[in-house]
PDB file of C-alpha atoms in Angstrom:
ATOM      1  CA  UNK A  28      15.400  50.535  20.515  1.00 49.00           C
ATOM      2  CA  UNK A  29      16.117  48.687  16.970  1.00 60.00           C
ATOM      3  CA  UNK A  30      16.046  51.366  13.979  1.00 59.00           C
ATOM      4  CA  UNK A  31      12.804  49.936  12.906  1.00 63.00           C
ATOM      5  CA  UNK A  32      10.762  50.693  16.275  1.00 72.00           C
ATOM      6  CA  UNK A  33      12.022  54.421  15.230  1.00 82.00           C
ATOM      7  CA  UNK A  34       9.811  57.403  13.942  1.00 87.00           C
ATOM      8  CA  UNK A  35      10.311  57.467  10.138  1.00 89.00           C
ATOM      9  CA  UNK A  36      11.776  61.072   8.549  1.00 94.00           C
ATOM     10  CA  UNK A  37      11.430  61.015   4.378  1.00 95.00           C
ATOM     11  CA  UNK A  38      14.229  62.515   2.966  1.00 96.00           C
ATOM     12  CA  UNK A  39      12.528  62.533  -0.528  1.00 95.00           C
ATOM     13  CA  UNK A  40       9.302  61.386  -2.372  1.00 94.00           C
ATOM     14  CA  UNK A  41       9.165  61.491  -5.835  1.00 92.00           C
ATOM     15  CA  UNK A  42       6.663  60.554  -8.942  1.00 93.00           C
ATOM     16  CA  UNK A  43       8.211  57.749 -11.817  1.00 90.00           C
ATOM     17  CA  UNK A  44       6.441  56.570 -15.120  1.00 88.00           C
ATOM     18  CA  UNK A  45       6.117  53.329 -12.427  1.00 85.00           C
ATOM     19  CA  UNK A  46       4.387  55.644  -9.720  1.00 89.00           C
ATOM     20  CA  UNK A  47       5.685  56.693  -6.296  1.00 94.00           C
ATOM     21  CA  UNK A  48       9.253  56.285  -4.464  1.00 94.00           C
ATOM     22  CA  UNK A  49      10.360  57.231  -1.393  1.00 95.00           C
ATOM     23  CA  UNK A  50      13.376  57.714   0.420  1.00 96.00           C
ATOM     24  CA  UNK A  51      13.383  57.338   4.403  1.00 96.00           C
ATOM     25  CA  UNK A  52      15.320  57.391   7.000  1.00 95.00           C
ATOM     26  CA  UNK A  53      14.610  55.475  10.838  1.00 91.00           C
ATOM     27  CA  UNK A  54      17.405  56.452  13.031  1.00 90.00           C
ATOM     28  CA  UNK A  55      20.973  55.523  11.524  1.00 90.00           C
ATOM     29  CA  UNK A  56      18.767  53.341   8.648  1.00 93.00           C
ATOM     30  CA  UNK A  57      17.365  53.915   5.629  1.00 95.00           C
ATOM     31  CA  UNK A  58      14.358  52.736   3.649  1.00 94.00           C
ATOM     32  CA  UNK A  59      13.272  52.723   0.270  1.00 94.00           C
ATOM     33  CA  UNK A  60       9.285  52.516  -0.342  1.00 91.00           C
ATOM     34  CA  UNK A  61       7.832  52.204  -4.119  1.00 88.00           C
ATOM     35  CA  UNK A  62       3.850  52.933  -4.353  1.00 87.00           C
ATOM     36  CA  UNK A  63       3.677  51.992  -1.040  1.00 84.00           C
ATOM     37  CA  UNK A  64       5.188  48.665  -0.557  1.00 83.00           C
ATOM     38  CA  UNK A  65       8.436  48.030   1.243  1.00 83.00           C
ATOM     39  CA  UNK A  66      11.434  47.279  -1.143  1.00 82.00           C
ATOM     40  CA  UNK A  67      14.703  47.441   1.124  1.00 86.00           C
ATOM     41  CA  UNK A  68      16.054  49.186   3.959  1.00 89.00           C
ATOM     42  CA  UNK A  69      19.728  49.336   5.187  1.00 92.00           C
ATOM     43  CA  UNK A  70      19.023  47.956   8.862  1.00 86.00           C
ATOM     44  CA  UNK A  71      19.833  44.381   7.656  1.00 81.00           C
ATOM     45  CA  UNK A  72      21.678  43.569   4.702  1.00 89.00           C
ATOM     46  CA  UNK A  73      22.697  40.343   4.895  1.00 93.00           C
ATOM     47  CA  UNK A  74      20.574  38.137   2.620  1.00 94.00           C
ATOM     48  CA  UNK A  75      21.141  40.636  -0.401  1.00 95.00           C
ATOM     49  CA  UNK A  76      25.158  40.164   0.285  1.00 96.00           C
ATOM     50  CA  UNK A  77      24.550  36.421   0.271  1.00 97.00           C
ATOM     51  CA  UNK A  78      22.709  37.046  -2.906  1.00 97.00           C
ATOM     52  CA  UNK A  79      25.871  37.506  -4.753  1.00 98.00           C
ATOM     53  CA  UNK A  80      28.512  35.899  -1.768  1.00 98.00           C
ATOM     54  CA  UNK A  81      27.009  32.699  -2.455  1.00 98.00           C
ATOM     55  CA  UNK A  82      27.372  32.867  -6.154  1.00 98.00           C
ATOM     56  CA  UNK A  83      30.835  33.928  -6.044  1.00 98.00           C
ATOM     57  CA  UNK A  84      31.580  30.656  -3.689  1.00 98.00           C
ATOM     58  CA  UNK A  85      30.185  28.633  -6.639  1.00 97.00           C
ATOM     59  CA  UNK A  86      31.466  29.760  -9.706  1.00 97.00           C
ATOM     60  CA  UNK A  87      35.509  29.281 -10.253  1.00 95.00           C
ATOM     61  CA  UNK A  88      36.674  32.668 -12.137  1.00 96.00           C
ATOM     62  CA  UNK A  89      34.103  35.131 -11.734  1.00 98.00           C
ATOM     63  CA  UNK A  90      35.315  37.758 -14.220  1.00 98.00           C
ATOM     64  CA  UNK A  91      31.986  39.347 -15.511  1.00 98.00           C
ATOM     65  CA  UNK A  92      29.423  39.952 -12.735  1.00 98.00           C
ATOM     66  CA  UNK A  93      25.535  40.995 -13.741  1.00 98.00           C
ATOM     67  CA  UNK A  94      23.565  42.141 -11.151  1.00 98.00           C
ATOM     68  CA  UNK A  95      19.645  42.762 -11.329  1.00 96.00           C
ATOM     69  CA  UNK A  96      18.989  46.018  -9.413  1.00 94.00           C
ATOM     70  CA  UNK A  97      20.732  48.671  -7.222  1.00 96.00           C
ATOM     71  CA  UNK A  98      18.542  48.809  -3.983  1.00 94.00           C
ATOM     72  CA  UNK A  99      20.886  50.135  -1.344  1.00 96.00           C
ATOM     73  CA  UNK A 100      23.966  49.312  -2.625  1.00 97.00           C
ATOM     74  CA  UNK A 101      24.562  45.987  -0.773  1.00 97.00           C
ATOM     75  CA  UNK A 102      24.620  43.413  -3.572  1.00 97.00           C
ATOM     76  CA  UNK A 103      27.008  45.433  -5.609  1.00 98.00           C
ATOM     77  CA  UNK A 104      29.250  46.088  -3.072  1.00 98.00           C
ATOM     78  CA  UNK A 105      29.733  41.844  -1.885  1.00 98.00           C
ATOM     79  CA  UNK A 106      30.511  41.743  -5.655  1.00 98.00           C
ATOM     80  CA  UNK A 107      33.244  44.707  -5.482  1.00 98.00           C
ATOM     81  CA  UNK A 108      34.849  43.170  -2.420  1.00 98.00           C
ATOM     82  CA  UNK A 109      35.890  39.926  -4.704  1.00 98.00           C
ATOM     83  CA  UNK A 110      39.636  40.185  -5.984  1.00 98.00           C
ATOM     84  CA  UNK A 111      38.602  37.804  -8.942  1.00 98.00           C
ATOM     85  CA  UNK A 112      35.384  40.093 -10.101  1.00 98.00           C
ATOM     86  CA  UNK A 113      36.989  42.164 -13.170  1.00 98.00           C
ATOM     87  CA  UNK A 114      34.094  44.266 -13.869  1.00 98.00           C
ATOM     88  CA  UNK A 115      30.771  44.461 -11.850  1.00 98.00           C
ATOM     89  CA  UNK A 116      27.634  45.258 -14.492  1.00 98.00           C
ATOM     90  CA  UNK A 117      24.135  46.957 -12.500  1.00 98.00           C
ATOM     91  CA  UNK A 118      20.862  47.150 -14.057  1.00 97.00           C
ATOM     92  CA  UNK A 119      18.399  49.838 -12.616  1.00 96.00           C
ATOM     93  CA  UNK A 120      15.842  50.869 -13.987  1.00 94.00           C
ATOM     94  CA  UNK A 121      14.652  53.847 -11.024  1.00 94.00           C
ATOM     95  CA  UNK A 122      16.989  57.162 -11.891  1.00 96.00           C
ATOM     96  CA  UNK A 123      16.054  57.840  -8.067  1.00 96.00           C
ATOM     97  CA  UNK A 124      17.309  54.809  -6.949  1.00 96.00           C
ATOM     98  CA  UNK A 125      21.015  55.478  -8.925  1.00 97.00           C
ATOM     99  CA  UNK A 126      21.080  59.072  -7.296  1.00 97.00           C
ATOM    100  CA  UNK A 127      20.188  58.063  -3.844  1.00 97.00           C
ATOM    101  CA  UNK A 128      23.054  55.827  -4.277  1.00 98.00           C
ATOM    102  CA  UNK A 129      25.158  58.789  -4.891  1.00 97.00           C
ATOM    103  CA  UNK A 130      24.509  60.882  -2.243  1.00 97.00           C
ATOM    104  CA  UNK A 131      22.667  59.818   0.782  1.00 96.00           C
ATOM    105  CA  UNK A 132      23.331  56.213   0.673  1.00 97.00           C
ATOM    106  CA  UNK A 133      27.037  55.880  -1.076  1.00 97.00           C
ATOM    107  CA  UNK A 134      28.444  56.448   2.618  1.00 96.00           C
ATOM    108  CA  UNK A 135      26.267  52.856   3.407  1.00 96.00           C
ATOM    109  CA  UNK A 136      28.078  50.469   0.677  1.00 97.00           C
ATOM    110  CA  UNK A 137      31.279  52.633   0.374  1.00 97.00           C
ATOM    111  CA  UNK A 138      30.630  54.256  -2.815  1.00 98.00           C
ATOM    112  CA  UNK A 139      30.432  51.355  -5.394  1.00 98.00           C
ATOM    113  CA  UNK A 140      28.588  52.717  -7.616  1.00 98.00           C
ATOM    114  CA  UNK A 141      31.959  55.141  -8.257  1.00 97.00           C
ATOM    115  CA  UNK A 142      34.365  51.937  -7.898  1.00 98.00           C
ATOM    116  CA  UNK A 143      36.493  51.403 -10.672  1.00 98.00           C
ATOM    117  CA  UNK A 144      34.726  47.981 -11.461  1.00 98.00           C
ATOM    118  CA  UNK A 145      31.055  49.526 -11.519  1.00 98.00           C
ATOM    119  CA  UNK A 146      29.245  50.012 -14.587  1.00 98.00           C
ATOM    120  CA  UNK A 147      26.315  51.186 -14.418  1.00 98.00           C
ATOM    121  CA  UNK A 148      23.279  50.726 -17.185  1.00 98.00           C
ATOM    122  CA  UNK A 149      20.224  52.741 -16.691  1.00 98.00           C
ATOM    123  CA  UNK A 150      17.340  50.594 -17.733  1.00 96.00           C
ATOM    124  CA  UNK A 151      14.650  47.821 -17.384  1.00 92.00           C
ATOM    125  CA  UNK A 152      16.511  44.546 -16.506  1.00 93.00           C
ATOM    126  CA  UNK A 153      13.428  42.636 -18.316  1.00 91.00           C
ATOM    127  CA  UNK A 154      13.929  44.244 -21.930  1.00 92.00           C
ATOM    128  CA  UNK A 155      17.533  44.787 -21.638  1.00 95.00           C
ATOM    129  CA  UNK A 156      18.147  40.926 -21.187  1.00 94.00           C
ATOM    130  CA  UNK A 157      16.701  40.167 -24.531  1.00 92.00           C
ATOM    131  CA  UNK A 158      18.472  42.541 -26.159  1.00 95.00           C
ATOM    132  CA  UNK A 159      22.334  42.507 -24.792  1.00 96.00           C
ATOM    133  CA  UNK A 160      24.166  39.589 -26.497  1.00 96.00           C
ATOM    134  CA  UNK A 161      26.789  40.017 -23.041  1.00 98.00           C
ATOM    135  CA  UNK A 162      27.101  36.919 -21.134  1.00 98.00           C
ATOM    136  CA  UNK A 163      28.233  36.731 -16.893  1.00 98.00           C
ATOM    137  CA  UNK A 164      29.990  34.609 -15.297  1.00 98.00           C
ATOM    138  CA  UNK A 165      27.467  35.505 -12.382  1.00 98.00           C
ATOM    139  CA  UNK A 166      23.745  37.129 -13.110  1.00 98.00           C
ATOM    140  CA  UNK A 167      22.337  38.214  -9.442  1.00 98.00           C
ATOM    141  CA  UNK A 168      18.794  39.369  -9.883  1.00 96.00           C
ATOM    142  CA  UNK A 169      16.920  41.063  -6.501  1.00 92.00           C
ATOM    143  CA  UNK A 170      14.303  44.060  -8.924  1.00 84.00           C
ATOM    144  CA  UNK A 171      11.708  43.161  -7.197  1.00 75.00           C
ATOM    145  CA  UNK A 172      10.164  41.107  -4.197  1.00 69.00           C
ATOM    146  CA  UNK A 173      10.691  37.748  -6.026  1.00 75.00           C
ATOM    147  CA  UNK A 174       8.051  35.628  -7.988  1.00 81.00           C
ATOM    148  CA  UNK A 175       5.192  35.510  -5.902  1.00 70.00           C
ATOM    149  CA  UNK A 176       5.197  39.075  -4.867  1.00 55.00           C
ATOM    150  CA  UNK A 177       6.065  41.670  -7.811  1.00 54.00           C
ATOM    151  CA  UNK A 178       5.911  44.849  -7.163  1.00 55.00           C
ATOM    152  CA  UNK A 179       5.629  45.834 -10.935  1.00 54.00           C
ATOM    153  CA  UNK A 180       3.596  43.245 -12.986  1.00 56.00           C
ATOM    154  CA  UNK A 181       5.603  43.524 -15.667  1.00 61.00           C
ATOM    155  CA  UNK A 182       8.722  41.474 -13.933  1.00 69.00           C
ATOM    156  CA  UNK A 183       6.934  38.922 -13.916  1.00 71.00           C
ATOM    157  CA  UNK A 184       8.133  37.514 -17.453  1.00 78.00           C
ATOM    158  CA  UNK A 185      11.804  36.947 -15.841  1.00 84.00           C
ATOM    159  CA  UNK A 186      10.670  34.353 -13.473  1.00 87.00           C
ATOM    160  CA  UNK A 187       8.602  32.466 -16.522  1.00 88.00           C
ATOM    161  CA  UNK A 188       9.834  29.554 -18.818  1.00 89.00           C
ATOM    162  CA  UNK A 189      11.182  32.016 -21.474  1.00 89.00           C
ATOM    163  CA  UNK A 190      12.509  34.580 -19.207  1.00 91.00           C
ATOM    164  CA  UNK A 191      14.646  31.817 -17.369  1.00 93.00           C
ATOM    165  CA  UNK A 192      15.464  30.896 -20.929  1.00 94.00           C
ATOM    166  CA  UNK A 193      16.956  34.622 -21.779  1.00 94.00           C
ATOM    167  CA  UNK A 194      18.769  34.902 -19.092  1.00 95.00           C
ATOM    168  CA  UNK A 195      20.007  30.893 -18.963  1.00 95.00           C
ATOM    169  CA  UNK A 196      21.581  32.213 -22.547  1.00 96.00           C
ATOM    170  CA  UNK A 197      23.509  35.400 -21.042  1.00 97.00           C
ATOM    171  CA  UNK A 198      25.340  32.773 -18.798  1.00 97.00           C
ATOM    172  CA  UNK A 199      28.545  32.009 -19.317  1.00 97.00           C
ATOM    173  CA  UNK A 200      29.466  27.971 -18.860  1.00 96.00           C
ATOM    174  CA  UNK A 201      29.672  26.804 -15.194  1.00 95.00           C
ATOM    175  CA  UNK A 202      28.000  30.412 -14.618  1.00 97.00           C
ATOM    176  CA  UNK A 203      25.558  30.865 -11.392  1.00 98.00           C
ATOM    177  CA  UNK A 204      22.512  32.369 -11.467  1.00 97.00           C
ATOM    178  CA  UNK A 205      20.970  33.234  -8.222  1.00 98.00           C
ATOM    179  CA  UNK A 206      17.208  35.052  -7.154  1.00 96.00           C
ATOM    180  CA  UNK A 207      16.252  36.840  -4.189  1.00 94.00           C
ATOM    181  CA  UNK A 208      13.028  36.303  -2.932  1.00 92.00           C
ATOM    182  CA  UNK A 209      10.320  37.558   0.105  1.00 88.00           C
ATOM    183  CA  UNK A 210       9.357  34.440  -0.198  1.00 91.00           C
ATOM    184  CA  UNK A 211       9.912  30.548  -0.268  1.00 93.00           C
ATOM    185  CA  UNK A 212       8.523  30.067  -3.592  1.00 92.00           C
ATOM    186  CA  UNK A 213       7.934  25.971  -3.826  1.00 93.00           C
ATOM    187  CA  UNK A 214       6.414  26.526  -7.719  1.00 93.00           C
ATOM    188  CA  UNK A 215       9.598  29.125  -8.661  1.00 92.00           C
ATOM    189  CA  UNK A 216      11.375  26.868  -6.931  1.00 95.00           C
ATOM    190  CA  UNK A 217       9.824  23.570  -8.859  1.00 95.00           C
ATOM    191  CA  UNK A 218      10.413  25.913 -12.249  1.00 93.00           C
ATOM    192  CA  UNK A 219      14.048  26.217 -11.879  1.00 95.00           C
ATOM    193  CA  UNK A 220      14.404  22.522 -11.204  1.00 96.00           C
ATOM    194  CA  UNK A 221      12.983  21.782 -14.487  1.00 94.00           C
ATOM    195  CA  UNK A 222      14.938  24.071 -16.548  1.00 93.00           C
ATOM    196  CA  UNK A 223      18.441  23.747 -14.684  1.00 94.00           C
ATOM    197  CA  UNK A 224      17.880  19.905 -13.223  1.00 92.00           C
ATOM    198  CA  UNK A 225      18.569  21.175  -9.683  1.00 89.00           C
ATOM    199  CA  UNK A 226      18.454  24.565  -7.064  1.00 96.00           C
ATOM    200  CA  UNK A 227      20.595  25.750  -4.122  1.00 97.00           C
ATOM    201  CA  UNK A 228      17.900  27.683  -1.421  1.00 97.00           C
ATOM    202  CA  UNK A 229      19.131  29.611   1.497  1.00 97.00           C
ATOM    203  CA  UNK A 230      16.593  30.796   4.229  1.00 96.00           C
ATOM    204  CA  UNK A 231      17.939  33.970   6.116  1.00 93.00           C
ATOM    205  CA  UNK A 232      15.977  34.605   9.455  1.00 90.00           C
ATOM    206  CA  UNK A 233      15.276  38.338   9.696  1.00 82.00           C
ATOM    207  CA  UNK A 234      15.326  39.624  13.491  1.00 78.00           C
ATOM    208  CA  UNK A 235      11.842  41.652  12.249  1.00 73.00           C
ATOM    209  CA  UNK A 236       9.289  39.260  10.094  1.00 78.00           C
ATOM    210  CA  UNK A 237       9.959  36.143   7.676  1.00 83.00           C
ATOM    211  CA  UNK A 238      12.991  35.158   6.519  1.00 92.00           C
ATOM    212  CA  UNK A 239      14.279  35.647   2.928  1.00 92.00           C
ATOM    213  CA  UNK A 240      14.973  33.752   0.328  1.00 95.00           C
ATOM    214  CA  UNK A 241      17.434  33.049  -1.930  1.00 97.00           C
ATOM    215  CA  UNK A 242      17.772  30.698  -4.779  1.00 97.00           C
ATOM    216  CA  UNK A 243      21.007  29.389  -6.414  1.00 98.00           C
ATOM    217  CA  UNK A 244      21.112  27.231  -9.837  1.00 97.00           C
ATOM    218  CA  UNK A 245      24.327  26.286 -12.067  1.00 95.00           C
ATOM    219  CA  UNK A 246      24.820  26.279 -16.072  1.00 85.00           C
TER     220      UNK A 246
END
């Protein structure tokens, strides 16, 4: 039986200024749940690795990483794993989300968020790129479902003209920026055509449900 066929035990519920989260666990896997909708589990990992993976393959001296959300760990550890990464930046904005990471899932991406490279900023990814003046060599952004299915409606300014804008101006030169998506996205993908003159997309079958989706464009 696959850990998703599996009776579901919550390990913790708790009420944000953004509503409900939850912690669960289904078998040896864990899922996080925000108001309801499904936001990531543990069971399969692969398309948020690829996330940043795929970046990395792209850009030549990846010294300042920037990635958009925590989730289980996954994303941030792909980036820890690269000898060339100097210093790995994460933006979350859920204070459960960071201690989850701490305790009951640091055993799943082998404690980054207490590597050496980690730094961790505690806020909204959507304010704090118009306010840093940092730049990234790499800027991997997975804080919500992608474009066409937000789970806050607020995000949806980073996937507009002027949020691809902001965060086009916190790359460095020959920089990647990449997307993770639910879904395939033919306007986002249209959008980032017209800003950056041409996108990388990579369709990861799941075993359970539609593939992912993940977008790729250059500086």
């Amino acid at each position: 039986m696959n850990d998703i066929d599996l009776p579901v035990e919550i390990i913790e519920r708790a009420e944000t200024t953004r509503g409900e989260i939850q912690l669960q666990r289904r078998g040896d896997a864990y899922e996080i749940i925000s108001n309801g909708t499904f936001l990531m589990a543990t069971y399969n990992g692969e398309s948020e690795r690829l996330l940043v993976r795929r970046a990395l393959e792209l850009v030549p001296s990846p010294d300042k990483v920037l990635i958009g959300g925590l989730g289980v760990g996954f994303s941030l550890q792909e980036a820890l794993r690269d000898p060339r990464v100097r210093e790995a930046t994460v933006v979350e904005i859920e204070a459960k989300v960071i201690e989850w990471n701490r305790s009951e899932l640091a055993p799943v991406n082998d404690h980054a968020l207490g590597h050496a490279k980690t730094r961790l900023i505690h806020a909204d990814l959507v304010a704090w790129i118009h306010e840093t003046a940092e730049t990234f060599d790499l800027i991997c952004l997975d804080i919500d479902n992608g474009p066409d299915w937000k789970v806050f409606d607020g995000n949806a300014s980073l996937y507009d003209d002027a949020g691809l804008e902001a965060l086009r101006s916190r790359l460095r030169p020959g920089g990647c920026l990449s997307f993770w998506s639910a879904t395939p996205s033919p306007d986002f993908a249209q959008r980032l055509r017209e800003a950056f003159g041409n996108v990388e997309i990579h369709e990861v079958p799941q075993s359970h449900g539609d593939p992912d989706y993940i977008f790729y464009v250059r500086e």
